[in-house]
PDB file of C-alpha atoms in Angstrom:
ATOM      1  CA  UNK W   1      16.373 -74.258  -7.254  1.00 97.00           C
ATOM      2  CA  UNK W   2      16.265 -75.855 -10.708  1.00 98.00           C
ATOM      3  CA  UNK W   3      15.154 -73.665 -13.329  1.00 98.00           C
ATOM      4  CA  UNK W   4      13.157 -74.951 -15.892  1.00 98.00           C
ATOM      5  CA  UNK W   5      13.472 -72.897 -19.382  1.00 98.00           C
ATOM      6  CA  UNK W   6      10.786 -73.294 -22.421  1.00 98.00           C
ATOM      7  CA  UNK W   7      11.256 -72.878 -26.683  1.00 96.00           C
ATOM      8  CA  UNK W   8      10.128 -71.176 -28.433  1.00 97.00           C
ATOM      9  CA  UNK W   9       7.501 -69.032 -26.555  1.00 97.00           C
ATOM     10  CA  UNK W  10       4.985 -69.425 -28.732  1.00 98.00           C
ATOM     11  CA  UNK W  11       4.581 -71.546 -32.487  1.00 97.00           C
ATOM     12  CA  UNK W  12       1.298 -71.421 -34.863  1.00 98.00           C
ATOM     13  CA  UNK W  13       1.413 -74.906 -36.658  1.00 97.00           C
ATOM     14  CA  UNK W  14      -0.535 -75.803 -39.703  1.00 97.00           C
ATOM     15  CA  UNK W  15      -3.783 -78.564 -38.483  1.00 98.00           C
ATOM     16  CA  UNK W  16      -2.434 -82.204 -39.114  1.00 97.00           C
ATOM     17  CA  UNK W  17       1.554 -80.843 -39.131  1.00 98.00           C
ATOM     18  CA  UNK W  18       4.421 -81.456 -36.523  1.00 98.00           C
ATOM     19  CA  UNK W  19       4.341 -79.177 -33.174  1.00 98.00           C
ATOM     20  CA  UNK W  20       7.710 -79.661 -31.229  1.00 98.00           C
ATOM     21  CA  UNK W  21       8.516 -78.021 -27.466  1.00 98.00           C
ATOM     22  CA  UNK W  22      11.756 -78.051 -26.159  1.00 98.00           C
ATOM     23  CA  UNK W  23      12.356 -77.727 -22.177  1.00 98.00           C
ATOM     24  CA  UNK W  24      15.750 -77.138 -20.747  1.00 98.00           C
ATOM     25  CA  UNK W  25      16.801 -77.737 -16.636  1.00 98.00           C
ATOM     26  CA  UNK W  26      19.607 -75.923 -14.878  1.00 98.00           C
ATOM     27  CA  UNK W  27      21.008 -78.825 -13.595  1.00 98.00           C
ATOM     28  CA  UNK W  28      20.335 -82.996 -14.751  1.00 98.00           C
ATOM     29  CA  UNK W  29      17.444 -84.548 -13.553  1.00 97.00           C
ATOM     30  CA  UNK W  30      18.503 -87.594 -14.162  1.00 96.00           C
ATOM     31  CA  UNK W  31      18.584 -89.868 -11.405  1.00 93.00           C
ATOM     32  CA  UNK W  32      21.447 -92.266 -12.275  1.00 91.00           C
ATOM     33  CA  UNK W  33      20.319 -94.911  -8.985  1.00 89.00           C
ATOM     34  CA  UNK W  34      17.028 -95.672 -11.111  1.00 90.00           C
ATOM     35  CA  UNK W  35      18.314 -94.118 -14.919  1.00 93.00           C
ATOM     36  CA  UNK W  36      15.324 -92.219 -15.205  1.00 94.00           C
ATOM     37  CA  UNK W  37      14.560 -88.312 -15.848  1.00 97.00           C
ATOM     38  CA  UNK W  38      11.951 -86.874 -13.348  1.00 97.00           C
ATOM     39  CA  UNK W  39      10.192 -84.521 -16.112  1.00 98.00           C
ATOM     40  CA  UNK W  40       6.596 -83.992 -16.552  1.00 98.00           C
ATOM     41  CA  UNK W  41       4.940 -82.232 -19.045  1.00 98.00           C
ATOM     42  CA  UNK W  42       1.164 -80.208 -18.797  1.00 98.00           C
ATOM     43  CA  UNK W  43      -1.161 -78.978 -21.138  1.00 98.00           C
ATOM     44  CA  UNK W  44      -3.167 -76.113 -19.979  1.00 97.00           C
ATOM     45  CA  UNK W  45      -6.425 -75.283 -21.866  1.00 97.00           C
ATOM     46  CA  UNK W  46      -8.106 -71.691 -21.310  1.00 95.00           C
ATOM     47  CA  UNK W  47     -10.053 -71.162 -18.584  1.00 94.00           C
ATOM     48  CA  UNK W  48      -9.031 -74.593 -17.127  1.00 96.00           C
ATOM     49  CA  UNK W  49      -6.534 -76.004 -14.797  1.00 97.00           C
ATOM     50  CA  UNK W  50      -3.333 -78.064 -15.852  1.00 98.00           C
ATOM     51  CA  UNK W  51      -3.808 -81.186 -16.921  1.00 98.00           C
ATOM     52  CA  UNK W  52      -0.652 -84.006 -17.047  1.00 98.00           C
ATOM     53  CA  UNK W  53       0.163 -85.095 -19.969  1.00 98.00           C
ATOM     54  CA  UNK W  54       3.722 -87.065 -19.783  1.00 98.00           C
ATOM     55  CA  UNK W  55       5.835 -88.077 -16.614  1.00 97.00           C
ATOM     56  CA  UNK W  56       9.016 -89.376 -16.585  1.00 97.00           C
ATOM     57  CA  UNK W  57       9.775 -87.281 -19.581  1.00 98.00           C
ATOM     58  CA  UNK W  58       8.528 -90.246 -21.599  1.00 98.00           C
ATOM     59  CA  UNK W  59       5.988 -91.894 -20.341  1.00 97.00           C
ATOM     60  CA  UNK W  60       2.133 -91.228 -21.597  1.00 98.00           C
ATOM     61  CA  UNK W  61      -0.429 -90.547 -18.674  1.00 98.00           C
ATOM     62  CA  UNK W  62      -3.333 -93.437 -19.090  1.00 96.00           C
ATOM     63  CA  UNK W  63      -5.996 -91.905 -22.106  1.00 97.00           C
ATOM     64  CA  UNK W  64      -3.540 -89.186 -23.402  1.00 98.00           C
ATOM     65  CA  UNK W  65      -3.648 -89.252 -27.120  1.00 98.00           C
ATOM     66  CA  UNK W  66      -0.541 -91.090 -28.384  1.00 97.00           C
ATOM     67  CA  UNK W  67       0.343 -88.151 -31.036  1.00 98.00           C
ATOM     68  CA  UNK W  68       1.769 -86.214 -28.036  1.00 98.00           C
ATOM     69  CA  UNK W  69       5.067 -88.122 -27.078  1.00 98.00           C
ATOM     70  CA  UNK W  70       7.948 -86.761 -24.597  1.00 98.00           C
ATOM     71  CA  UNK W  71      12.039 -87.652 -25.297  1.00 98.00           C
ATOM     72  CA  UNK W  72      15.557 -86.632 -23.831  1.00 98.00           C
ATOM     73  CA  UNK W  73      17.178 -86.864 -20.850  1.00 98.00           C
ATOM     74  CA  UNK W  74      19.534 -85.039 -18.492  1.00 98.00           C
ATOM     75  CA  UNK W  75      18.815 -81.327 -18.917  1.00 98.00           C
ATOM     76  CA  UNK W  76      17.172 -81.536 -22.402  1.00 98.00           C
ATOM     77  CA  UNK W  77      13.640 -82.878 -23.312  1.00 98.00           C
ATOM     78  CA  UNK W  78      11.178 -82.446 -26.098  1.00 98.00           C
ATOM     79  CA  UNK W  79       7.321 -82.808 -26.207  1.00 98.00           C
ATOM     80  CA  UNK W  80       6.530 -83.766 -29.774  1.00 98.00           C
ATOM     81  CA  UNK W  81       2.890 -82.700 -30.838  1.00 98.00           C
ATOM     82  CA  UNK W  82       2.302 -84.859 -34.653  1.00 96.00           C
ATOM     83  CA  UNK W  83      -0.582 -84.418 -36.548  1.00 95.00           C
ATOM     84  CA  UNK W  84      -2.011 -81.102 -34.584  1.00 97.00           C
ATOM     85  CA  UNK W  85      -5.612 -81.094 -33.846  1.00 98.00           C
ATOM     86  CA  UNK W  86      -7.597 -78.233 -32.798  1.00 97.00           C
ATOM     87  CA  UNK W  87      -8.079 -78.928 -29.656  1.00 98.00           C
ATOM     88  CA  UNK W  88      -4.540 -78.855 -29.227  1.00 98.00           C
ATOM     89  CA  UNK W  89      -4.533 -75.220 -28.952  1.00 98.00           C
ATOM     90  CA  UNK W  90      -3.359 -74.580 -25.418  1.00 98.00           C
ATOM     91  CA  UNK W  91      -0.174 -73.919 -23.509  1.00 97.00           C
ATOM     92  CA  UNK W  92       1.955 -76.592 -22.419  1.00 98.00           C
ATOM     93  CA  UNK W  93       4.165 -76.702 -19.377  1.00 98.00           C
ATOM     94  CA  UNK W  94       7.401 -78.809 -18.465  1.00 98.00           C
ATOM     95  CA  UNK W  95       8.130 -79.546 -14.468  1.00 98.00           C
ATOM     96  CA  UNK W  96      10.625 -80.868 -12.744  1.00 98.00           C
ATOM     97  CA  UNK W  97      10.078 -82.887  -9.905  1.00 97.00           C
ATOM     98  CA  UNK W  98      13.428 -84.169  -8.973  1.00 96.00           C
ATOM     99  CA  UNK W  99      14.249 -82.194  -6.222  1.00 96.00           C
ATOM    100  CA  UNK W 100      12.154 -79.524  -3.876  1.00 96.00           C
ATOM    101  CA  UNK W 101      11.047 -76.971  -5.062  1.00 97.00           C
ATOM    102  CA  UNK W 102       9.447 -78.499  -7.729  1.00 98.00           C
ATOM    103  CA  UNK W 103       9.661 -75.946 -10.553  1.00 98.00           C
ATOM    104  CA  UNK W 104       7.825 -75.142 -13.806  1.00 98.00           C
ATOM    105  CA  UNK W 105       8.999 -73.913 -17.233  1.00 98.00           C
ATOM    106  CA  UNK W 106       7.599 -70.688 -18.445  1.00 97.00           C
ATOM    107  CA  UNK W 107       5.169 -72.190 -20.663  1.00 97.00           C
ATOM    108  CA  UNK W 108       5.553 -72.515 -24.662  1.00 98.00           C
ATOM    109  CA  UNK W 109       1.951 -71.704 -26.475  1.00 97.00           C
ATOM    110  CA  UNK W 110       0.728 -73.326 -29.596  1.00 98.00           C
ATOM    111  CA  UNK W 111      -1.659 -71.669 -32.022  1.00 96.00           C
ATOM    112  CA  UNK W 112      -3.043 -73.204 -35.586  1.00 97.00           C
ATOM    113  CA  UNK W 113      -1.663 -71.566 -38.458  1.00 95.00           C
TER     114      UNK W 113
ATOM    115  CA  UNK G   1     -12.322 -90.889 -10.793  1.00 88.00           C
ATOM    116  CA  UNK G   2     -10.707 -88.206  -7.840  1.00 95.00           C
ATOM    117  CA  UNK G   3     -12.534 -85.229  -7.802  1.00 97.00           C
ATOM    118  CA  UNK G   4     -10.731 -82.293  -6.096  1.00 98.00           C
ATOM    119  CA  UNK G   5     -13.101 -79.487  -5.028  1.00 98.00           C
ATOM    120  CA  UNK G   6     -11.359 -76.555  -3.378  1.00 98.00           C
ATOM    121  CA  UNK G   7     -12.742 -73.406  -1.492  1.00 97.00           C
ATOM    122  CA  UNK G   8     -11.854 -70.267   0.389  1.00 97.00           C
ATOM    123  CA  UNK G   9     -12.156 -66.343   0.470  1.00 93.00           C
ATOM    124  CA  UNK G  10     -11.091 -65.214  -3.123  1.00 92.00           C
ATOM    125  CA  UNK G  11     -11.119 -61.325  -1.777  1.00 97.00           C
ATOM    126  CA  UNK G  12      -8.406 -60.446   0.575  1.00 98.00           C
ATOM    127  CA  UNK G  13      -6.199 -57.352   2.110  1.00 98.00           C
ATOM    128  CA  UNK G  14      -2.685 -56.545   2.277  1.00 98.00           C
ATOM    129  CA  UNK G  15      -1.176 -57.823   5.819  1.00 97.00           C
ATOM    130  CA  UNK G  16      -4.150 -60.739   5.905  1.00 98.00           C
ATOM    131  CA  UNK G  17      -3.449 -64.191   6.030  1.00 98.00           C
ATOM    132  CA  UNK G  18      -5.446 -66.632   3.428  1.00 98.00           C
ATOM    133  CA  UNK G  19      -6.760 -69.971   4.162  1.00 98.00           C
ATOM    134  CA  UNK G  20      -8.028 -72.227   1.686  1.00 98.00           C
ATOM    135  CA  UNK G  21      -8.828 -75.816   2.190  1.00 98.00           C
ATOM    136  CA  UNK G  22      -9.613 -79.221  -0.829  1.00 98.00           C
ATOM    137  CA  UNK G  23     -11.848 -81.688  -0.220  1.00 98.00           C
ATOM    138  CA  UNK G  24     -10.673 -85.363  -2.017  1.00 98.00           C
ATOM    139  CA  UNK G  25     -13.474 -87.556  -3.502  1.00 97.00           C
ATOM    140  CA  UNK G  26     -12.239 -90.614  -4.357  1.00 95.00           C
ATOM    141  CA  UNK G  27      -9.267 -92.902  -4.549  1.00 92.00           C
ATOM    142  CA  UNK G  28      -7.265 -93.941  -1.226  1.00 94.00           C
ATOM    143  CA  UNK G  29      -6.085 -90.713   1.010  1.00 95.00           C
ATOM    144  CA  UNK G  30      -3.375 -91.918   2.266  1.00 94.00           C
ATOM    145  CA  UNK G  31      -1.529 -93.118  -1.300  1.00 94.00           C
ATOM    146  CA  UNK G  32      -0.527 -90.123  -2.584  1.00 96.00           C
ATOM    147  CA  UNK G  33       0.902 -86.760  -1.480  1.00 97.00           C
ATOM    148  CA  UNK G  34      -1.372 -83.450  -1.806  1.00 98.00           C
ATOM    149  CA  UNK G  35       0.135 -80.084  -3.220  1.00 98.00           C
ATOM    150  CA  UNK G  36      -0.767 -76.846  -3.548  1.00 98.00           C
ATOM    151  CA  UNK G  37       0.515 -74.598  -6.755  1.00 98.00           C
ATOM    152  CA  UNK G  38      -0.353 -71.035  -7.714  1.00 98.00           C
ATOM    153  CA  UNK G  39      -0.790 -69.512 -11.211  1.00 98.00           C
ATOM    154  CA  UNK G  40      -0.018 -65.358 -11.829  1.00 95.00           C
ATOM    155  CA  UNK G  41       0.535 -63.896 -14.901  1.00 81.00           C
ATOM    156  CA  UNK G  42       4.024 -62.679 -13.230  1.00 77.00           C
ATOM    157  CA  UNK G  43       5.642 -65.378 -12.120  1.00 78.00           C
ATOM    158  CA  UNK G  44       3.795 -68.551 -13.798  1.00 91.00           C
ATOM    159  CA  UNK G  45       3.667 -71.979 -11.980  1.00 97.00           C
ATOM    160  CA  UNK G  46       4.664 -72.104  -8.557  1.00 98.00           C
ATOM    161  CA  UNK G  47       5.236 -74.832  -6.772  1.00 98.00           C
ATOM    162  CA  UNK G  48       4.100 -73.875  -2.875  1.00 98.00           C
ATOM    163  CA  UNK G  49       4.506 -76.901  -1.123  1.00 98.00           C
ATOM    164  CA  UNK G  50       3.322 -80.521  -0.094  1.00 97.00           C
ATOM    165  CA  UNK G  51       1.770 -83.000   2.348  1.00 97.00           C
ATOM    166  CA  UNK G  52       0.940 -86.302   3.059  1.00 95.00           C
ATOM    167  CA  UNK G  53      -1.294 -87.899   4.899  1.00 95.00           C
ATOM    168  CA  UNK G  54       0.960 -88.932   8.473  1.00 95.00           C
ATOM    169  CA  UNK G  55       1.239 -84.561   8.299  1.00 95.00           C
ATOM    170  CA  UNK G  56       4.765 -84.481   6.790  1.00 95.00           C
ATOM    171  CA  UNK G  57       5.306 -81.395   4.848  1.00 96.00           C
ATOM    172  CA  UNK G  58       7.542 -79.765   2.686  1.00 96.00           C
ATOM    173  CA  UNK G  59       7.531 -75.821   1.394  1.00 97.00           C
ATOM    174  CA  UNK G  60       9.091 -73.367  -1.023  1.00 97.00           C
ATOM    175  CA  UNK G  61      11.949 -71.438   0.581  1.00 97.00           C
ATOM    176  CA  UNK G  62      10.434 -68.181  -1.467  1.00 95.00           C
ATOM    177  CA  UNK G  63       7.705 -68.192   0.521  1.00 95.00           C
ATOM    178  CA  UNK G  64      10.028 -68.139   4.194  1.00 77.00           C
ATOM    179  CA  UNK G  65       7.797 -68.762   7.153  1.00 91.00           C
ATOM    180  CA  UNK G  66       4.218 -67.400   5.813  1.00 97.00           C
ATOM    181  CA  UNK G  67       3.063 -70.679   4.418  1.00 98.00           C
ATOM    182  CA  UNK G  68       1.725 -73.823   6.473  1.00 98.00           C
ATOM    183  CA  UNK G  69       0.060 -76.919   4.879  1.00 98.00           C
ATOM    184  CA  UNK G  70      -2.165 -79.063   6.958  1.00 98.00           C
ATOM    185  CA  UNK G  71      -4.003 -82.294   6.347  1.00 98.00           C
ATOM    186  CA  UNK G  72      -7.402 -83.686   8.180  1.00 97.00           C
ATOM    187  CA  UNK G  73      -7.666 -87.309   7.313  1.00 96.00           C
ATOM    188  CA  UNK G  74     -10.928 -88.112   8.746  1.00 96.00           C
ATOM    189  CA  UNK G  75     -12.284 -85.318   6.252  1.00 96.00           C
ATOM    190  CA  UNK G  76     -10.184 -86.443   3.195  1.00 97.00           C
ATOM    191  CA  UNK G  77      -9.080 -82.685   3.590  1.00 98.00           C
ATOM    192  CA  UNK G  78      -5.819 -80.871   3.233  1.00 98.00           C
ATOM    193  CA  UNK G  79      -5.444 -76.302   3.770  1.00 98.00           C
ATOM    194  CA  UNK G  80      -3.281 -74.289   2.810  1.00 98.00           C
ATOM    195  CA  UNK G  81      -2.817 -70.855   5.267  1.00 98.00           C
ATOM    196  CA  UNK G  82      -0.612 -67.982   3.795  1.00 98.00           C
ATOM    197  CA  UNK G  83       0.072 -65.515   5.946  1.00 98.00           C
ATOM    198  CA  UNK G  84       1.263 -61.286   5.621  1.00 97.00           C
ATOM    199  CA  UNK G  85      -0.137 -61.120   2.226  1.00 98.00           C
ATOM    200  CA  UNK G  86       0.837 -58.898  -0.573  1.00 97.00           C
ATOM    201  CA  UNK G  87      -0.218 -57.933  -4.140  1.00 96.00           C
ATOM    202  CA  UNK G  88       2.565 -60.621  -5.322  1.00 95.00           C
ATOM    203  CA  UNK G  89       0.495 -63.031  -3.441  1.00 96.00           C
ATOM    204  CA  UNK G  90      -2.859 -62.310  -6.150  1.00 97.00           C
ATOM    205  CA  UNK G  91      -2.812 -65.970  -8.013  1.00 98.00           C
ATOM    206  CA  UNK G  92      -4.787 -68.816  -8.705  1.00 98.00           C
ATOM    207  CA  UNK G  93      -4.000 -71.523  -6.079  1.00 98.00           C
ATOM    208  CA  UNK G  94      -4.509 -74.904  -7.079  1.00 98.00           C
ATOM    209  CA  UNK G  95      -5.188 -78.150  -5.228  1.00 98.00           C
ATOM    210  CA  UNK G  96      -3.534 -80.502  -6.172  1.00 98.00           C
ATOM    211  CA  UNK G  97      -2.846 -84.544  -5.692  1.00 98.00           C
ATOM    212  CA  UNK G  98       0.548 -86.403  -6.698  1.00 97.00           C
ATOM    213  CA  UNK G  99       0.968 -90.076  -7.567  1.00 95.00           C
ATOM    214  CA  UNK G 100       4.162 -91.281  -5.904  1.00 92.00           C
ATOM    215  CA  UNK G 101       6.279 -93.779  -8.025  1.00 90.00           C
ATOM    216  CA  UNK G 102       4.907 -97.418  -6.824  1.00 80.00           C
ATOM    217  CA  UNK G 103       8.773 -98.369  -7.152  1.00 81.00           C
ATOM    218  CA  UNK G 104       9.590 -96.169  -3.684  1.00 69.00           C
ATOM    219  CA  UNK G 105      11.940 -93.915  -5.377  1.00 80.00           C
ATOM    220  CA  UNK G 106       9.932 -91.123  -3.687  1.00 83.00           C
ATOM    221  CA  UNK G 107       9.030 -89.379  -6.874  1.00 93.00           C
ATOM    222  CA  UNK G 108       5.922 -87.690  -7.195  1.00 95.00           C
ATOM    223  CA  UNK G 109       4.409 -86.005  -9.993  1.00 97.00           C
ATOM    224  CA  UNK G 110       0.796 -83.827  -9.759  1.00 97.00           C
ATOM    225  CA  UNK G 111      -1.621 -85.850 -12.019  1.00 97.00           C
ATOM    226  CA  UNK G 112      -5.070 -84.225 -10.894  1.00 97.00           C
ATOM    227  CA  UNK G 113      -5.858 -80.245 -10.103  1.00 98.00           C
ATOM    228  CA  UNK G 114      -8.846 -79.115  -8.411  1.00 97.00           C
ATOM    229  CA  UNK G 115     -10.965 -76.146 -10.370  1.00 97.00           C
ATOM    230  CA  UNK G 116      -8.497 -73.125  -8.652  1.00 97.00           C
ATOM    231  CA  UNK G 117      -9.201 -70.341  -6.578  1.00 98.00           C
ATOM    232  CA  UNK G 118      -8.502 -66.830  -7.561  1.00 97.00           C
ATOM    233  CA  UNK G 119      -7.316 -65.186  -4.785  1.00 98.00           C
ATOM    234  CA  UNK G 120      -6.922 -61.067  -4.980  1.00 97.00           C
ATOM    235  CA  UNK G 121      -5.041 -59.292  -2.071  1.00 97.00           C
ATOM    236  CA  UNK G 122      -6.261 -55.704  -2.701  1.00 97.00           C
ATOM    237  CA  UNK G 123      -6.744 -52.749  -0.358  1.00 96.00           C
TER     238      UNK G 123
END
């Protein structure tokens, strides 16, 4: 299996300042036939299930706000968070889904300073 | 809009088997694949396994020969049955759908969850 590992576990930013996740795989998860990474990252609010907010570690899913942007590629990817908002508390999730079983990071929580 | 609305006994002993089953409003059945994940404060996100609509499936090796995913498209309805259940088994399970890449690389990612299910295996 691919493991999927998360950083830091948690962060408190300041409202309106930079939140950055990193997300590390085991293995690339690159696909070199179609040169794209087969990342997707969550956000998961309290009380409520997942919700996608990136796929191919890059790409915004339609009505996602465009401060949250995804980068990297192989085994290393970032989900970049500018300008926090409140509602932006939550904890966010990266997933692989190049090969079975798909697999989850452990989550990386962000509070408001 | 696809609305995923999931049910099933949220109570269950050790040694039972669970069954759970998600009802799809909306969208085209047959375009994507359907997925179940679970959510415990132990072990996190976990992927259990997938199904499309022709019935082809695919599982997590953790979970051996206990799990079976089935799909009912004249219902718009996919299950989930987990069988010898244990404590490790208490989670939230999730319903979920994937979008498969329109380029037929076979990717899929899970863009829409159903509400969850907490299921408790408890003597």
């Amino acid at each position: 299996d691919i493991v999927m590992t998360q950083s830091p576990d948690s962060l408190a930013v300041s409202l309106g300042e930079r939140a950055t996740i990193n997300c590390k795989s085991s293995q690339s998860i690159l696909y070199s036939s179609n040169n794209k990474n087969y990342l997707a990252w969550y956000q998961q609010k309290a009380g409520q299930p997942p919700k996608l907010l990136i796929y191919w570690a890059s790409t915004r899913e339609s009505g996602v706000p465009d401060r949250f942007s995804g980068s990297g590629s192989g085994t290393d990817f970032t989900l970049t968070i500018t300008s926090l908002q409140a509602e932006d508390v939550a904890v966010y999730y990266c997933q692989q889904y190049f090969s079975t079983p798909f697999t989850f990071g452990p989550g990386t929580t962000v509070h408001i300073k | 809009q696809v609305q995923l609305r999931q049910w099933g006994a949220g109570l269950l002993k050790p040694s039972e088997t669970m069954s759970l089953t998600c009802a799809v409003y909306g969208g085209t059945f047959s375009d994507y694949y359907w997925t179940w994940i679970r959510q415990s404060p132990g072990k996190g996100l976990e992927w259990i396994g997938e199904i499309n609509h022709s019935g082809s499936s695919t599982y997590n090796p953790s979970l051996k020969n206990r799990v079976a995913i089935s799909v009912d498209t004249s219902k718009n309805q996919f299950s989930l049955r987990l069988t010898s259940l244990t404590a490790a088994d208490t989670a939230v399970y999730y319903c979920t759908r994937a979008t498969v890449d329109t380029l037929a690389t076979g990717a899929r990612w899970v863009d829409n969850w159903g509400q969850g299910t907490l299921v408790t295996v408890s003597s």
